[in-house]
mmCIF file of C-alpha atoms in Angstrom:
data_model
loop_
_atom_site.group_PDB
_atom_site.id
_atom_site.type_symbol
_atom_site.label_atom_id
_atom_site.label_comp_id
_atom_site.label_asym_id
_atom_site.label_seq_id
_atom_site.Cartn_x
_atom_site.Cartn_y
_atom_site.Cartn_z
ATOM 1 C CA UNK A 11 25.402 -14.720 -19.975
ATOM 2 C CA UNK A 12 28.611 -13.800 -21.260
ATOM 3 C CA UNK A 13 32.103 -14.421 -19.940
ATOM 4 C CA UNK A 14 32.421 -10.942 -18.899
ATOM 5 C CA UNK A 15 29.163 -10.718 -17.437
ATOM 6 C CA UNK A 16 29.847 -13.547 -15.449
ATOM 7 C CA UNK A 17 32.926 -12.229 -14.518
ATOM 8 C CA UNK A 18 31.350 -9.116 -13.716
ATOM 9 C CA UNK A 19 28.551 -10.357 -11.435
ATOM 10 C CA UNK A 20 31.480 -12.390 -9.268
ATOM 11 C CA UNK A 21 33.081 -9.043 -9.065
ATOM 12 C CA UNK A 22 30.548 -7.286 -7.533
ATOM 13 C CA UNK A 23 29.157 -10.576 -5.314
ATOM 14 C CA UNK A 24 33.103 -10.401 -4.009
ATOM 15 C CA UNK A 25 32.230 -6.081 -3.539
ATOM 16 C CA UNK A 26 29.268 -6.430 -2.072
ATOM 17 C CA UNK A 27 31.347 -8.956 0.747
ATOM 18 C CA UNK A 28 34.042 -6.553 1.127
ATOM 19 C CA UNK A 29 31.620 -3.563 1.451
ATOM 20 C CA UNK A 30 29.413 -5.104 3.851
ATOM 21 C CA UNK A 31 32.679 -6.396 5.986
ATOM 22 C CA UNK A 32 34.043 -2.742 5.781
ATOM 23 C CA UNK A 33 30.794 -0.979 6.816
ATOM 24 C CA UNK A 34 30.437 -3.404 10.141
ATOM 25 C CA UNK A 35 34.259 -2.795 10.664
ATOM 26 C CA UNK A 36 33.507 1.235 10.651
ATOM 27 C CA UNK A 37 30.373 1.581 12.197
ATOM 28 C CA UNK A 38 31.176 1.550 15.918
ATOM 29 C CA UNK A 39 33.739 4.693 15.264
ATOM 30 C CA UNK A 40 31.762 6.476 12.516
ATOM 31 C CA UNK A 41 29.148 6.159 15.039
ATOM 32 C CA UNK A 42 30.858 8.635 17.555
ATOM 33 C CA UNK A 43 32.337 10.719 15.312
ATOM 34 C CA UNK A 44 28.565 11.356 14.037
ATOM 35 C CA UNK A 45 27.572 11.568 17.074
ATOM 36 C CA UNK A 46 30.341 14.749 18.276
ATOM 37 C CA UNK A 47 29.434 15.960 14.816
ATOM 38 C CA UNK A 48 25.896 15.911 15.973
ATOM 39 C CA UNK A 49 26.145 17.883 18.658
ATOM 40 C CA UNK A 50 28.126 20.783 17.159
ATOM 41 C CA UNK A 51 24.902 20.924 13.984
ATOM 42 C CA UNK A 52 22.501 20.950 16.909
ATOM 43 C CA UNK A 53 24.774 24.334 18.870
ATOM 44 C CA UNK A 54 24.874 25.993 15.403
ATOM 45 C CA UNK A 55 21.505 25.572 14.158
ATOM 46 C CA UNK A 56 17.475 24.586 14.946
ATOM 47 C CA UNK A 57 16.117 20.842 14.065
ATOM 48 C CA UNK A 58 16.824 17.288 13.398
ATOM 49 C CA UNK A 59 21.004 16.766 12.464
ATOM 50 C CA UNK A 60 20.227 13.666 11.171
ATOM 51 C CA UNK A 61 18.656 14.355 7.257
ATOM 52 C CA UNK A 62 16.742 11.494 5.690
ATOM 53 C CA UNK A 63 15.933 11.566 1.764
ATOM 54 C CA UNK A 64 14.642 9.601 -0.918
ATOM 55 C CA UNK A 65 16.756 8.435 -3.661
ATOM 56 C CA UNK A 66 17.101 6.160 -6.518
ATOM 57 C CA UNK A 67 19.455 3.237 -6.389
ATOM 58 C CA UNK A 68 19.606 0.414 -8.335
ATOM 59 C CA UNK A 69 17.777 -0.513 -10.677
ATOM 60 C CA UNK A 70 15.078 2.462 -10.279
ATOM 61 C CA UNK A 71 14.657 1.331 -6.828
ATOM 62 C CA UNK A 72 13.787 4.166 -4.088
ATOM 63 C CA UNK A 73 14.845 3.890 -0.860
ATOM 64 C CA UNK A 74 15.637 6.069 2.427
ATOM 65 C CA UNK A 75 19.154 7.806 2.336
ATOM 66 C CA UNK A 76 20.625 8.678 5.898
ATOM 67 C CA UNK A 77 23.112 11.442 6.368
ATOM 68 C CA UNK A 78 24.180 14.469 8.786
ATOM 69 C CA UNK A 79 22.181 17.763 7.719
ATOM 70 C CA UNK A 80 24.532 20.204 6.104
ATOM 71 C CA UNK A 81 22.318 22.949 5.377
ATOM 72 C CA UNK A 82 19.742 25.199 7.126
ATOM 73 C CA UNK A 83 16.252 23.181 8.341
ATOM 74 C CA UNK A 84 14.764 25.666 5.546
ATOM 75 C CA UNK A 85 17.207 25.038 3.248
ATOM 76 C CA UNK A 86 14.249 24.009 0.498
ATOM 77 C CA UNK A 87 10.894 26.051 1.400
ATOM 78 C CA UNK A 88 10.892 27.972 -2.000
ATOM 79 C CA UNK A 89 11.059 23.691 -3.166
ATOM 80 C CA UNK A 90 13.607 21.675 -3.970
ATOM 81 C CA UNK A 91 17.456 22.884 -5.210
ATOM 82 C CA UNK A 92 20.147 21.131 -7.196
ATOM 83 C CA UNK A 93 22.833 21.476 -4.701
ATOM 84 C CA UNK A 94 26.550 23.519 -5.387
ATOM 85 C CA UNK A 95 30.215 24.200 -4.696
ATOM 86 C CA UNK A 96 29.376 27.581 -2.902
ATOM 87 C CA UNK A 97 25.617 26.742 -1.824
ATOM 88 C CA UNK A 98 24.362 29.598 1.062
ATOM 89 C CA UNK A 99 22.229 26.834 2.087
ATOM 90 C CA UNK A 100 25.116 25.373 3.804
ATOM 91 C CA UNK A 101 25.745 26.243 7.505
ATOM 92 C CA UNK A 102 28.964 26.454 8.548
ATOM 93 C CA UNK A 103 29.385 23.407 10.729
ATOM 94 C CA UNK A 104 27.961 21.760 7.211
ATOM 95 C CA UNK A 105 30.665 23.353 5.057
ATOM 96 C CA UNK A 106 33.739 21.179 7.318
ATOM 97 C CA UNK A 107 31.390 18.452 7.357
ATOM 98 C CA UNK A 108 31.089 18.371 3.626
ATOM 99 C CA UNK A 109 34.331 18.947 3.017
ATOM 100 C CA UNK A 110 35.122 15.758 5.071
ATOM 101 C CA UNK A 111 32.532 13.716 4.025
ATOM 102 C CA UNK A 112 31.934 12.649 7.588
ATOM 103 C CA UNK A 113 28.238 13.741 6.698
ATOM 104 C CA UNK A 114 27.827 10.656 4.632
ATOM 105 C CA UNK A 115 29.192 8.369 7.392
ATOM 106 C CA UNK A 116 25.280 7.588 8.129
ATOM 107 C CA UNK A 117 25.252 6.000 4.743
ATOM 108 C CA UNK A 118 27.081 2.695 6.424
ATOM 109 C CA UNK A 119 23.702 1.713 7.159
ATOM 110 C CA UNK A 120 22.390 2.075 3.615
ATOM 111 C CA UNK A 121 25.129 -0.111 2.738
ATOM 112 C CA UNK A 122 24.707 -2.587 5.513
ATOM 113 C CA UNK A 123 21.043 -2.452 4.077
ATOM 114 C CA UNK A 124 21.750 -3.306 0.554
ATOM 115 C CA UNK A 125 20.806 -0.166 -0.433
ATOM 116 C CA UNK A 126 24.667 1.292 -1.489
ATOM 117 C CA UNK A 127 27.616 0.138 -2.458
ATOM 118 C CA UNK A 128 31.219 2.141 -0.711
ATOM 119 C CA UNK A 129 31.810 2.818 -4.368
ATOM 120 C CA UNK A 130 29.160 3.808 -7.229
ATOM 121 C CA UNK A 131 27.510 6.576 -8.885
ATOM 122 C CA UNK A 132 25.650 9.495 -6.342
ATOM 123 C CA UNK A 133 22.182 8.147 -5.789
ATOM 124 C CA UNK A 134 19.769 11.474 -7.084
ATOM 125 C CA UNK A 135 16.447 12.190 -5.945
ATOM 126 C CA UNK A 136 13.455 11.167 -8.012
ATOM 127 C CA UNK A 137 12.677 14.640 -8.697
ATOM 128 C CA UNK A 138 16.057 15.665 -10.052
ATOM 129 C CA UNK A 139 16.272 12.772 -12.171
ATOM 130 C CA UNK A 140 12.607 13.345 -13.559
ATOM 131 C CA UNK A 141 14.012 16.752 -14.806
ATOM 132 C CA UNK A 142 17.434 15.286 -15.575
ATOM 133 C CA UNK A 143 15.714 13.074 -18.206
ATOM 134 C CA UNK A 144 14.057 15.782 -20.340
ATOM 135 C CA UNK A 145 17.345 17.281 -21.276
ATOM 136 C CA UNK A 146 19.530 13.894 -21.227
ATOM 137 C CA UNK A 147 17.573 10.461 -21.981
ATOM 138 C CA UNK A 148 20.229 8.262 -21.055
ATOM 139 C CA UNK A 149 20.601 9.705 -17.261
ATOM 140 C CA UNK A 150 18.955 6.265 -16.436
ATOM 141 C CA UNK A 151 21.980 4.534 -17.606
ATOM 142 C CA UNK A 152 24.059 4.970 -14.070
ATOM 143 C CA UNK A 153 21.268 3.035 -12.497
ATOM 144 C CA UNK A 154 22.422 -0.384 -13.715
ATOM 145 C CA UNK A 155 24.821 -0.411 -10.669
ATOM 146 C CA UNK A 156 24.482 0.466 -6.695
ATOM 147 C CA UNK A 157 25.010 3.855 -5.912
ATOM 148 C CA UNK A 158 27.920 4.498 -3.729
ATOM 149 C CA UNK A 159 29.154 6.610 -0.919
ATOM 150 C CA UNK A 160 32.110 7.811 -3.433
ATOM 151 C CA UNK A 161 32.837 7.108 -6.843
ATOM 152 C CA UNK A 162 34.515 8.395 -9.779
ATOM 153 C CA UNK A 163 32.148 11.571 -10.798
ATOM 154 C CA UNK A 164 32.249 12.280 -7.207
ATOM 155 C CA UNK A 165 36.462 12.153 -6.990
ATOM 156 C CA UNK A 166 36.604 14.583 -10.132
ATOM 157 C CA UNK A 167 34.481 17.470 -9.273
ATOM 158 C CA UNK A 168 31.351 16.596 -7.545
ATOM 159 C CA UNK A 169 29.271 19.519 -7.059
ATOM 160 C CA UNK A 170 31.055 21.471 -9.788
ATOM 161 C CA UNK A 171 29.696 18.791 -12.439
ATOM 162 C CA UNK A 172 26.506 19.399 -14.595
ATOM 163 C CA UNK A 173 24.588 16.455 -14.670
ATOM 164 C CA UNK A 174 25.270 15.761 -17.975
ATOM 165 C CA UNK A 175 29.403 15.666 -16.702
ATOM 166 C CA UNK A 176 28.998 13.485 -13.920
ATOM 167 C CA UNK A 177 26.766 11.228 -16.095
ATOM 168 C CA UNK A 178 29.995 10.133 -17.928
ATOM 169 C CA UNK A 179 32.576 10.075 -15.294
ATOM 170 C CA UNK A 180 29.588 7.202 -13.766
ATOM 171 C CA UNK A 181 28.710 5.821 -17.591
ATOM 172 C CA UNK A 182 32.924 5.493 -17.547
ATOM 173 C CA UNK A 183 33.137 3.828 -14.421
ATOM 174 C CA UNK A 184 30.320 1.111 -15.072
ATOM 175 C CA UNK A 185 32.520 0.412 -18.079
ATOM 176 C CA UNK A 186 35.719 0.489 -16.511
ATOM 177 C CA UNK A 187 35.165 -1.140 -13.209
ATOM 178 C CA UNK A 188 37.394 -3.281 -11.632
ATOM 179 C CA UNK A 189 39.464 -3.885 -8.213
ATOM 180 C CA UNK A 190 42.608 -1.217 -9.694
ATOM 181 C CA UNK A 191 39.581 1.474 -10.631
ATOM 182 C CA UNK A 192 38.090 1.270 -6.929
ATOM 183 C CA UNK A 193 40.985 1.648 -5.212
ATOM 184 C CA UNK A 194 42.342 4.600 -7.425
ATOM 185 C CA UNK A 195 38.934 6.023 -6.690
ATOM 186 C CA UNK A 196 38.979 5.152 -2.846
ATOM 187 C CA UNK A 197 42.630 6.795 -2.587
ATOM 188 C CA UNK A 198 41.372 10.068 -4.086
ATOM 189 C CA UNK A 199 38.531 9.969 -1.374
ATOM 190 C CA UNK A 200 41.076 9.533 1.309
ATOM 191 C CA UNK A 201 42.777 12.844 -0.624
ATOM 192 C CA UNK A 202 39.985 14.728 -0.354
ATOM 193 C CA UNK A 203 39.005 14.093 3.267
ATOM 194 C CA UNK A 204 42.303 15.315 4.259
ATOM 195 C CA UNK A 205 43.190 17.978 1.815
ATOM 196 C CA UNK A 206 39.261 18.964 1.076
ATOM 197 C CA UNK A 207 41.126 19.300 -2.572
ATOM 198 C CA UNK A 208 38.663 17.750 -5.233
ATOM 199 C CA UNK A 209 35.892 17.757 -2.724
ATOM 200 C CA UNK A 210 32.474 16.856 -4.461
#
């Protein structure tokens, strides 16, 4: 192992501390603030507001993602859809939510878990990545870290990114990360969430 490797894996033994510390810290107010937003996704539309999903995290690993349902409970019967800025799937309720972020709050619990990281690239679904990989071999590369609540693709566009775009705003951050990079990225978030400027 190199120096910066070792370096690198004392970095993100030190992250994984701080992001586990964080998530405990949060979790009794993200709690009721999911659970008011629950409420208001149950008066606005039919089924579950809680939306579970498989994803890949690190490492090719698939696990269970947890987050507030933004979209209709039919949102995929014609099968599954790459998500966007202006997406009629989303209800209304699931448009402030988004714009928020508070329907990722769940996702404390992935990172409790071990699944996620606060910061990292968006974990995909196996299907999307299956297709992703056709078009763009490397798409596998952003899997060599824990996928994150926020990160850097998701600070500079999001949902407006092709996957090819937000596959080197993550292949920039695995390269680039360190303490000054993750809190530039987590002071963006904190932008978005209460300017909705830059959201996803």
């Amino acid at each position: 192992m190199t120096m910066k490797e070792e370096i690198m894996c004392t970095y993100r033994i030190i992250k994984r501390g701080i992001d586990f510390f964080i998530s405990i810290v949060l979790l009794i107010p993200a709690l009721l603030l999911c659970s008011i937003s629950a409420l208001f996704i149950i008066l606005e539309t039919k089924g579950n507001p809680l939306y579970v999903q498989e994803r890949v995290g690190l490492s090719g690993k698939r696990f269970k993602i947890y987050k507030l349902r933004s979209m209709y409970s039919d949102a995929e019967k014609d099968g599954y859809q790459w998500a966007t800025k202006n997406d009629v799937r989303i209800t209304k309720v699931g448009h402030f939510l988004r714009k928020t972020r508070i329907d990722e709050l769940p996702q404390l619990i992935n990172i409790i878990k071990g699944d996620m990281a606060i910061i990292g690239p968006r974990p995909e679904r196996p299907e999307f990545i299956e297709e992703f990989l056709k078009d763009i071999p490397d798409f596998n590369d952003r899997i060599v870290i824990k996928p994150g609540i926020t990160g850097w693709a998701q600070v500079n566009g999001g949902y407006e990114l092709t996957p090819k775009e937000k596959l080197e705003y993550d292949k920039y951050y695995i390269e680039h990360e360190c303490s000054c990079l993750d809190i530039l990225i987590i002071l963006k978030t904190i932008q978005v969430v209460f300017t909705g400027h830059g959201s996803r």
